[in-house]
PDB file of C-alpha atoms in Angstrom:
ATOM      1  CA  UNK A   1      87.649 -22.282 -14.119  1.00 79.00           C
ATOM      2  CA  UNK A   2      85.273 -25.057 -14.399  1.00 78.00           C
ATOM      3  CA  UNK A   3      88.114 -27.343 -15.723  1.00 81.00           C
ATOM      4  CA  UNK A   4      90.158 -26.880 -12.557  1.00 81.00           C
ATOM      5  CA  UNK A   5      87.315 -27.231 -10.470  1.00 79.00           C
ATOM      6  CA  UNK A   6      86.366 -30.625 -11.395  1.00 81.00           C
ATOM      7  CA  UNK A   7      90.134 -31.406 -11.635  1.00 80.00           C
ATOM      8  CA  UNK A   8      90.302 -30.448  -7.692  1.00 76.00           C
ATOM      9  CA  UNK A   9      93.626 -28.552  -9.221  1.00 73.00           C
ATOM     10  CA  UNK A  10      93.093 -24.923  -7.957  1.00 80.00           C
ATOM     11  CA  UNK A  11      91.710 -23.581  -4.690  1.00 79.00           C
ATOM     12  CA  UNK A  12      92.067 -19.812  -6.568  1.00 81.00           C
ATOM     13  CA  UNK A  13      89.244 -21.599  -9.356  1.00 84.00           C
ATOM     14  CA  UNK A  14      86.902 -22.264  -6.718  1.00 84.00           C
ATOM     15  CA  UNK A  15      87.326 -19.092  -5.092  1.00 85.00           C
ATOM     16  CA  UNK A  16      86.701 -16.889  -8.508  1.00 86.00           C
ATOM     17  CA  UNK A  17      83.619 -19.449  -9.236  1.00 87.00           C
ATOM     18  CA  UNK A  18      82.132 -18.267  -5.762  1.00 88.00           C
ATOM     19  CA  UNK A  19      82.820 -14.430  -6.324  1.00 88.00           C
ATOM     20  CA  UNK A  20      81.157 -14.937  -9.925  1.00 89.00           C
ATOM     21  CA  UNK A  21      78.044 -16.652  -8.327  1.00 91.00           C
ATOM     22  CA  UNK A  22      78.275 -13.466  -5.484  1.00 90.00           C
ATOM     23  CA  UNK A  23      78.059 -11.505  -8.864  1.00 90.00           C
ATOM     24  CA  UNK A  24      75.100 -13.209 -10.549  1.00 88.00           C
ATOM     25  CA  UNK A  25      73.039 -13.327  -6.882  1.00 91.00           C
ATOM     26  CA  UNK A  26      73.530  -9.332  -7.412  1.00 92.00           C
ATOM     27  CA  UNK A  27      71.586  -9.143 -10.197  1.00 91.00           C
ATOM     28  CA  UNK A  28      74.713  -9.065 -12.472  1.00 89.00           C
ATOM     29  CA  UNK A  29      74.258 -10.070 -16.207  1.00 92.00           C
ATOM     30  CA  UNK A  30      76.110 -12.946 -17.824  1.00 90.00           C
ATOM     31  CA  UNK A  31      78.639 -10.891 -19.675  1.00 90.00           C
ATOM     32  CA  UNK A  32      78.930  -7.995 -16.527  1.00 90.00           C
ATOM     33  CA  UNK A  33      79.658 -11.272 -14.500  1.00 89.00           C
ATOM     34  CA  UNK A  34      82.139 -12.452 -16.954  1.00 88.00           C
ATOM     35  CA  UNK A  35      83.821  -8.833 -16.978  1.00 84.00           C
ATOM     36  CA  UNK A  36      83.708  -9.097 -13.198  1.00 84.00           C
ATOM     37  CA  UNK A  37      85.571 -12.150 -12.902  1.00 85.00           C
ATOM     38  CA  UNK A  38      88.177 -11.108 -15.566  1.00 83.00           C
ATOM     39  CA  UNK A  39      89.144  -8.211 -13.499  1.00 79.00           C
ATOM     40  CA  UNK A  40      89.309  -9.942 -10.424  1.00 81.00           C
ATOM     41  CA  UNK A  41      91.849 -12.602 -11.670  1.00 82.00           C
ATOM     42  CA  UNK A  42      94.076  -9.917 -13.121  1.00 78.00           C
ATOM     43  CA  UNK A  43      94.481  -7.337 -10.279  1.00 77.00           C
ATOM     44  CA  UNK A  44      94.422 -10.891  -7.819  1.00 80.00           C
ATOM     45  CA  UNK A  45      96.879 -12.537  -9.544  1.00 81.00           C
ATOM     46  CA  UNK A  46      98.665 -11.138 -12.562  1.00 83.00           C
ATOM     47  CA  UNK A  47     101.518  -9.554 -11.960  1.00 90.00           C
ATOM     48  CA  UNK A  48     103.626  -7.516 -14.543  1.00 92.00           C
ATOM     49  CA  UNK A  49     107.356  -6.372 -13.914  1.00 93.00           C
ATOM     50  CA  UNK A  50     108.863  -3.048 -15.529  1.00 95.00           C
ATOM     51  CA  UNK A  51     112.024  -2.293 -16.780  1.00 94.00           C
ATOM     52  CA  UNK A  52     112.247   1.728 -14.907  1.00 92.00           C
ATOM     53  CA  UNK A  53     115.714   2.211 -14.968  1.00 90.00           C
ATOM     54  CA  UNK A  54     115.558   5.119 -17.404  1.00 91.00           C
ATOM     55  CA  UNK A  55     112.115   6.187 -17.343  1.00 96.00           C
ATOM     56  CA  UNK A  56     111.050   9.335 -15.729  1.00 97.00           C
ATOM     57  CA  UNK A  57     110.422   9.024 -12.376  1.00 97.00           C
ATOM     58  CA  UNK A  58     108.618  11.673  -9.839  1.00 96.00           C
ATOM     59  CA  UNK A  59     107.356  11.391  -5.969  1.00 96.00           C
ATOM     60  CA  UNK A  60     108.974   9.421  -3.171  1.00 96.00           C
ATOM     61  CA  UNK A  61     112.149   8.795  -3.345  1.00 93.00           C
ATOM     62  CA  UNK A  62     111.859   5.362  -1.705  1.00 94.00           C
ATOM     63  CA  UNK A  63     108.605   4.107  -2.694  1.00 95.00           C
ATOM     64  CA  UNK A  64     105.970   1.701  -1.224  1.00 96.00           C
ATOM     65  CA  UNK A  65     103.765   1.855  -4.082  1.00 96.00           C
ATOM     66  CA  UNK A  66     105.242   2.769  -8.092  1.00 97.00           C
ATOM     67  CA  UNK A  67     102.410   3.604 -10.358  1.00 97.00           C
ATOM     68  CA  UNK A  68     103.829   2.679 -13.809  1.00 98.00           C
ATOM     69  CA  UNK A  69     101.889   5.075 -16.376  1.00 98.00           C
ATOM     70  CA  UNK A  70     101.664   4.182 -20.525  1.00 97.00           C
ATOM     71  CA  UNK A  71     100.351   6.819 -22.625  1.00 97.00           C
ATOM     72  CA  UNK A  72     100.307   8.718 -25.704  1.00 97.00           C
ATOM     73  CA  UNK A  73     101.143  12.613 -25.718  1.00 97.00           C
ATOM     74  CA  UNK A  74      98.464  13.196 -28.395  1.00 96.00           C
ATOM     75  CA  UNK A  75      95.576  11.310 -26.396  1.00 96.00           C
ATOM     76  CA  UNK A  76      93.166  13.204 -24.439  1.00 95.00           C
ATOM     77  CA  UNK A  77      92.007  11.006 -21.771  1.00 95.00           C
ATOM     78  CA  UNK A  78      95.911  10.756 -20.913  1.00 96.00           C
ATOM     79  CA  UNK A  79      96.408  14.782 -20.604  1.00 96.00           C
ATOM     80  CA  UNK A  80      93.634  14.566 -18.102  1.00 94.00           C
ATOM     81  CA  UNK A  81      95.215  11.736 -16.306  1.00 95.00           C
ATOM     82  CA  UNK A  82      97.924  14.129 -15.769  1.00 94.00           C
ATOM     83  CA  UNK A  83      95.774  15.550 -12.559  1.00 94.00           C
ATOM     84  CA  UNK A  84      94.121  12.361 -11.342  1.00 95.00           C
ATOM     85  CA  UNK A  85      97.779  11.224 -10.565  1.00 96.00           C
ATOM     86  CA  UNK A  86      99.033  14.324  -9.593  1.00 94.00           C
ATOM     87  CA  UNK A  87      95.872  14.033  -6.343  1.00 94.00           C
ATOM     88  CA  UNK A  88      97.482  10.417  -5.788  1.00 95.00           C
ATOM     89  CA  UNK A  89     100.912  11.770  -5.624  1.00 94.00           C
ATOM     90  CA  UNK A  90     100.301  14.690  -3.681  1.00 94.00           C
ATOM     91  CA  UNK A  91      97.993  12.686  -1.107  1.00 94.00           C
ATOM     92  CA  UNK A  92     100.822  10.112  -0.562  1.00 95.00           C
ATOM     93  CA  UNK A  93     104.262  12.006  -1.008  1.00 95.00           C
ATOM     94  CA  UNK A  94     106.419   9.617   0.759  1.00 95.00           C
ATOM     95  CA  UNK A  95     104.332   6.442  -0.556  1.00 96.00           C
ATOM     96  CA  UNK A  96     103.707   6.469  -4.441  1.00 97.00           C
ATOM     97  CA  UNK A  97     105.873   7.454  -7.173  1.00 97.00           C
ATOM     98  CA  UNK A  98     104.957   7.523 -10.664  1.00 97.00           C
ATOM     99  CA  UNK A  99     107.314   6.127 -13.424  1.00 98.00           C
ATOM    100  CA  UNK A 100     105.954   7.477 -17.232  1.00 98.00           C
ATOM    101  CA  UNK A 101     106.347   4.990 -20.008  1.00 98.00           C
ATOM    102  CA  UNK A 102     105.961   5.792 -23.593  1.00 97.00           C
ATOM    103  CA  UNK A 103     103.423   4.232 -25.469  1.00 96.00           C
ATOM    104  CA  UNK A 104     102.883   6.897 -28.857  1.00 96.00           C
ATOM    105  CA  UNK A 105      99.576   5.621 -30.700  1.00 93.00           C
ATOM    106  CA  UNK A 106     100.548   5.544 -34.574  1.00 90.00           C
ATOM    107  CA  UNK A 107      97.235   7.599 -35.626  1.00 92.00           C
ATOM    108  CA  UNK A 108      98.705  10.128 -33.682  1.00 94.00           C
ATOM    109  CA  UNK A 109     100.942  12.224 -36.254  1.00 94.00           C
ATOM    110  CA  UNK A 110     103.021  13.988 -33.542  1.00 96.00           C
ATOM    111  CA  UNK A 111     102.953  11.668 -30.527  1.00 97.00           C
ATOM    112  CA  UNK A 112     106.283   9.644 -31.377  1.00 97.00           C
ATOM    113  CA  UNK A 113     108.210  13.200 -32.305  1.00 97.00           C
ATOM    114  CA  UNK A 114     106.684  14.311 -28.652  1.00 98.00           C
ATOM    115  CA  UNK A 115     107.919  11.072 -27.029  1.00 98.00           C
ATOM    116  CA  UNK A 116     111.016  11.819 -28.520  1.00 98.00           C
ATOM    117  CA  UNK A 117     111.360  15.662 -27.284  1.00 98.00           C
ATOM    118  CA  UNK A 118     110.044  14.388 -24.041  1.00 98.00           C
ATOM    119  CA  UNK A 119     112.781  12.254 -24.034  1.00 98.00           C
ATOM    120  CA  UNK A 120     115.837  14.302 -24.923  1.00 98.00           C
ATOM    121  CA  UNK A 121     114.135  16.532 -21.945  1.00 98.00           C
ATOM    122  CA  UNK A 122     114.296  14.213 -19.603  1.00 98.00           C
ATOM    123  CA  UNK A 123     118.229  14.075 -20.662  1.00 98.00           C
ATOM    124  CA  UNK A 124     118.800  17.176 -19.013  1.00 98.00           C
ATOM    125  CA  UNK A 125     116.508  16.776 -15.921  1.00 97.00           C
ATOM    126  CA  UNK A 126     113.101  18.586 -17.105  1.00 98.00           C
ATOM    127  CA  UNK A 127     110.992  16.087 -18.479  1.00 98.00           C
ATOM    128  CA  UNK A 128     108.323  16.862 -16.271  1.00 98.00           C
ATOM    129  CA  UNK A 129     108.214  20.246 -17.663  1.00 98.00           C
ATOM    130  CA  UNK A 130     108.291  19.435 -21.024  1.00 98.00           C
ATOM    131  CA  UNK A 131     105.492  16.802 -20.549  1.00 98.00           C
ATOM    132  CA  UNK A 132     103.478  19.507 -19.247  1.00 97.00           C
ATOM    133  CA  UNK A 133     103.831  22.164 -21.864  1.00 98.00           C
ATOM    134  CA  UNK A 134     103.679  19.379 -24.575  1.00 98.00           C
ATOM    135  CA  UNK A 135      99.807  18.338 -22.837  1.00 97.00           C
ATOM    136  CA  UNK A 136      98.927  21.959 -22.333  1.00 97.00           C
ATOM    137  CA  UNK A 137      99.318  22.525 -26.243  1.00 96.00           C
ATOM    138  CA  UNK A 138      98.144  18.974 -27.262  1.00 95.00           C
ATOM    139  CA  UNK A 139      96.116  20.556 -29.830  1.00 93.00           C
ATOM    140  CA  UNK A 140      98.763  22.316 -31.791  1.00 94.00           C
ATOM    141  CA  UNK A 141     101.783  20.196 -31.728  1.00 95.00           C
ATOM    142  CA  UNK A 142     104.819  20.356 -34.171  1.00 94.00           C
ATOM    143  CA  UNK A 143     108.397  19.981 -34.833  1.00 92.00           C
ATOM    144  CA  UNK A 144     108.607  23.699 -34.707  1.00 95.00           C
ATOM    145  CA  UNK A 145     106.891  23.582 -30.889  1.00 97.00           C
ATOM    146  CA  UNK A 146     109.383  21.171 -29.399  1.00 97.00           C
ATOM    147  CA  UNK A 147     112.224  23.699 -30.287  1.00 97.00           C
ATOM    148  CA  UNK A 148     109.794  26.227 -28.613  1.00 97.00           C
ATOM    149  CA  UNK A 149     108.951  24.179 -25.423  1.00 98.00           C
ATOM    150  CA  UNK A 150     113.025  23.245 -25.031  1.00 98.00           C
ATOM    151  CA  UNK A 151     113.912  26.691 -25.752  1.00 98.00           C
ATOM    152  CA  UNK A 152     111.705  28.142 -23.155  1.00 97.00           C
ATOM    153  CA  UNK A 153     112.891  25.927 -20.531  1.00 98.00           C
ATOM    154  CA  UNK A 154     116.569  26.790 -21.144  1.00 98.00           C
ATOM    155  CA  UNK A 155     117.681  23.475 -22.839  1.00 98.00           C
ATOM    156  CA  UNK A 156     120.941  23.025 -24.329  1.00 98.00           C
ATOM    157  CA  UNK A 157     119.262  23.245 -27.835  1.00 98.00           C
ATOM    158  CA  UNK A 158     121.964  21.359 -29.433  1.00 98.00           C
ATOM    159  CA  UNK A 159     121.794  18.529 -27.657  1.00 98.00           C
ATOM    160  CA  UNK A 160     117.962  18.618 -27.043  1.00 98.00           C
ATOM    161  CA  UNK A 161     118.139  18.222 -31.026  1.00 97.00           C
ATOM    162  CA  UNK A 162     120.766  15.381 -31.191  1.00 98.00           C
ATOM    163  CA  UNK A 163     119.056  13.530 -28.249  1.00 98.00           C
ATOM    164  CA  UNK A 164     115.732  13.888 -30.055  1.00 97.00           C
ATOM    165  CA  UNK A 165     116.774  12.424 -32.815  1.00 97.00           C
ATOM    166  CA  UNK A 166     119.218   9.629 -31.317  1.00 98.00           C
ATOM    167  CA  UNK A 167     118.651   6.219 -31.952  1.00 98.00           C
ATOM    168  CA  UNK A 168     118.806   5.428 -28.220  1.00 97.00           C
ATOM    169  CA  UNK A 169     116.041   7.858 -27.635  1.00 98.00           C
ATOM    170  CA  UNK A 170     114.263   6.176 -30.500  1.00 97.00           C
ATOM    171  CA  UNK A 171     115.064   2.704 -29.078  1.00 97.00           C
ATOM    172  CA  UNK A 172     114.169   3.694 -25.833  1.00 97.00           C
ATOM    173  CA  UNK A 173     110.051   3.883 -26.774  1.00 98.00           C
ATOM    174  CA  UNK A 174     110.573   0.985 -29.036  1.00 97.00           C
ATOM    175  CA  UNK A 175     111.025  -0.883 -25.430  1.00 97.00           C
ATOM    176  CA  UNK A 176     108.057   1.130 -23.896  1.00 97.00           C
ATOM    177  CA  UNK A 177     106.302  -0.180 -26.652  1.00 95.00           C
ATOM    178  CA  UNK A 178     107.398  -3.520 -26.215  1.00 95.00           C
ATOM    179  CA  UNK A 179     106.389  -3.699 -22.664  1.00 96.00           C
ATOM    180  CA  UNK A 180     103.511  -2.316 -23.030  1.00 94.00           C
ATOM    181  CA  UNK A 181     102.329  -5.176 -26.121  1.00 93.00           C
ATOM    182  CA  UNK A 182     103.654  -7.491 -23.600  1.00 92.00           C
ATOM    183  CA  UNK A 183     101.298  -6.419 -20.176  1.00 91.00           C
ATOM    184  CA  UNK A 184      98.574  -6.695 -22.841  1.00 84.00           C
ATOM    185  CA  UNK A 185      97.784  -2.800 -23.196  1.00 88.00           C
ATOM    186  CA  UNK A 186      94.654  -2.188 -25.560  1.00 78.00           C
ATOM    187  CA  UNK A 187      94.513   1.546 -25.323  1.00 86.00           C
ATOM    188  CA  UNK A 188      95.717   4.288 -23.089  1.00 93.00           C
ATOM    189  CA  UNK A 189      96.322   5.558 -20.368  1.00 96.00           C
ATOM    190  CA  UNK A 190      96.994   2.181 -19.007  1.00 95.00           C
ATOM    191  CA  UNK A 191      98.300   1.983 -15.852  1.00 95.00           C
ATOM    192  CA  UNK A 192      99.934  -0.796 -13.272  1.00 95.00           C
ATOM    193  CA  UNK A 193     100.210  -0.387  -9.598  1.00 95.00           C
ATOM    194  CA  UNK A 194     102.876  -2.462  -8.110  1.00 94.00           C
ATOM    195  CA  UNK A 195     102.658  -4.898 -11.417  1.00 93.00           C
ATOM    196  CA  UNK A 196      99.261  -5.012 -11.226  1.00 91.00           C
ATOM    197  CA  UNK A 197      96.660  -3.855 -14.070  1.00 89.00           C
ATOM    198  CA  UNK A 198      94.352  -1.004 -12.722  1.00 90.00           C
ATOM    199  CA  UNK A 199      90.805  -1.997 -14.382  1.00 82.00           C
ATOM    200  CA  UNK A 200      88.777   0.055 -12.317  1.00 84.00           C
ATOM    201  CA  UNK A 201      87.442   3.770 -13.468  1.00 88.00           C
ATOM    202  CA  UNK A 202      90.246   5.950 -13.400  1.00 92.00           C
ATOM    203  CA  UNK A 203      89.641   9.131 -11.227  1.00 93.00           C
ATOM    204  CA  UNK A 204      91.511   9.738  -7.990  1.00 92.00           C
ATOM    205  CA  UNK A 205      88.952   8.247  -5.570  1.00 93.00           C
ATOM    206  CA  UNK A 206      89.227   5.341  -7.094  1.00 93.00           C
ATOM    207  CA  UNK A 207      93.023   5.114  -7.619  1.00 94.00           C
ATOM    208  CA  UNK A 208      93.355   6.377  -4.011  1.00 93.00           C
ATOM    209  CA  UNK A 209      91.207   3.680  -2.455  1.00 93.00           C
ATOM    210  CA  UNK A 210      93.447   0.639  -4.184  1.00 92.00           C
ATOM    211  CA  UNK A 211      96.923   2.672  -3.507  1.00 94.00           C
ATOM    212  CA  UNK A 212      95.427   2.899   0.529  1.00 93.00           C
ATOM    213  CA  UNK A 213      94.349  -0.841   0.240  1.00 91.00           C
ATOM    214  CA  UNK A 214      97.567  -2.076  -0.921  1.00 92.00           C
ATOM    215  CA  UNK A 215      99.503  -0.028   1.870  1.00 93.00           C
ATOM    216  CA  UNK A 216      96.981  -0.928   4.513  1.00 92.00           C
ATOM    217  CA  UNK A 217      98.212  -4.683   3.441  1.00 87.00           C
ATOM    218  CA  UNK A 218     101.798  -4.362   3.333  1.00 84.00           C
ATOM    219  CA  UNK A 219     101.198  -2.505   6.843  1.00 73.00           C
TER     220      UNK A 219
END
């Protein structure tokens, strides 16, 4: 930032410098300022774009805002994300959709397996469901529980097994993955609201406040 401002090369340098000093006249330390900044630059100007042709999709049908969602069926801060988005979606039906991504954490011995039955789900419409009763028994996944979960949602069982275990499925998380390395995720849930990185604490006020800020802009 400094750089560019004594280049004269960036009017956005001069305007992070200023919210950074706003920050420090605060009472903000050196590294909170730091932090501060950071954020600011990526939800200001970093944009990431998603690939959500096959990913499950849920809400309005012709969105203003897409909430792009990467997480890991074995983490528990992403099971309880499950209702913090579920307040956004509900608050703004015709607004917001929300497009899940898989993002399986490899210390996680059944996440990829539940990716993959989440997956073959979604194959025959009922992803949603299966997401749900794969969180709801996040503690006591196993091969043997996917069968369970597809059975009790009527699944064609033989092809809820080949699609499980199909390369495409496999391939398609390999390119959730990818994305995700690429829109520099560090842990999950992550999520992205129209491209951009949500940094902020994660409950539904404060999801809700940017979601009614960005359609109070486009407005």
């Amino acid at each position: 930032i400094l750089q560019c401002i004594q280049g004269k090369k960036c009017e956005k340098a001069s305007q992070l410098a200023t919210f950074g000093a706003e920050k420090f006249r605060e009472g903000l330390s050196t590294n909170q300022v730091s932090q501060a900044v950071i954020q600011k630059y990526i939800e200001d100007y970093v944009r990431y774009t998603f690939d959500v042709k096959n990913s499950p999709i849920k809400g309005a049908k012709n969105p203003r805002i897409t909430i792009v969602e990467f997480a890991d069926f074995e983490c528990p801060h992403c099971s309880s994300m499950r209702g913090v988005l579920g307040t956004v979606i509900k608050k703004y039906p015709k607004d917001v959709a929300l497009v899940f991504k898989q993002f399986p954490l490899p210390h996680h011995v059944h996440a990829h397996l539940a990716s993959q039955a989440a997956l073959a789900a979604h194959n025959q419409g009922r992803f949603w469901e299966m997401h749900n009763l794969i969180f709801d028994n996040q503690m006591s996944l196993s091969t043997e529980k996917f069968g369970d979960f597809a059975r009790s949602l009527g699944l064609d069982m033989a092809k809820f097994k080949a699609d499980m275990h199909a390369e495409s499925t496999k391939a398609q998380i390999a390119k959730d993955r990818k994305e995700a390395m690429e829109a520099q995720i560090s842990g999950t849930p992550a999520i992205y609201i129209n491209g951009r990185m949500f940094m902020d604490d994660k409950t539904p006020e404060k999801i809700g406040a940017f979601v009614e800020d960005l359609l109070k802009k486009q407005k």
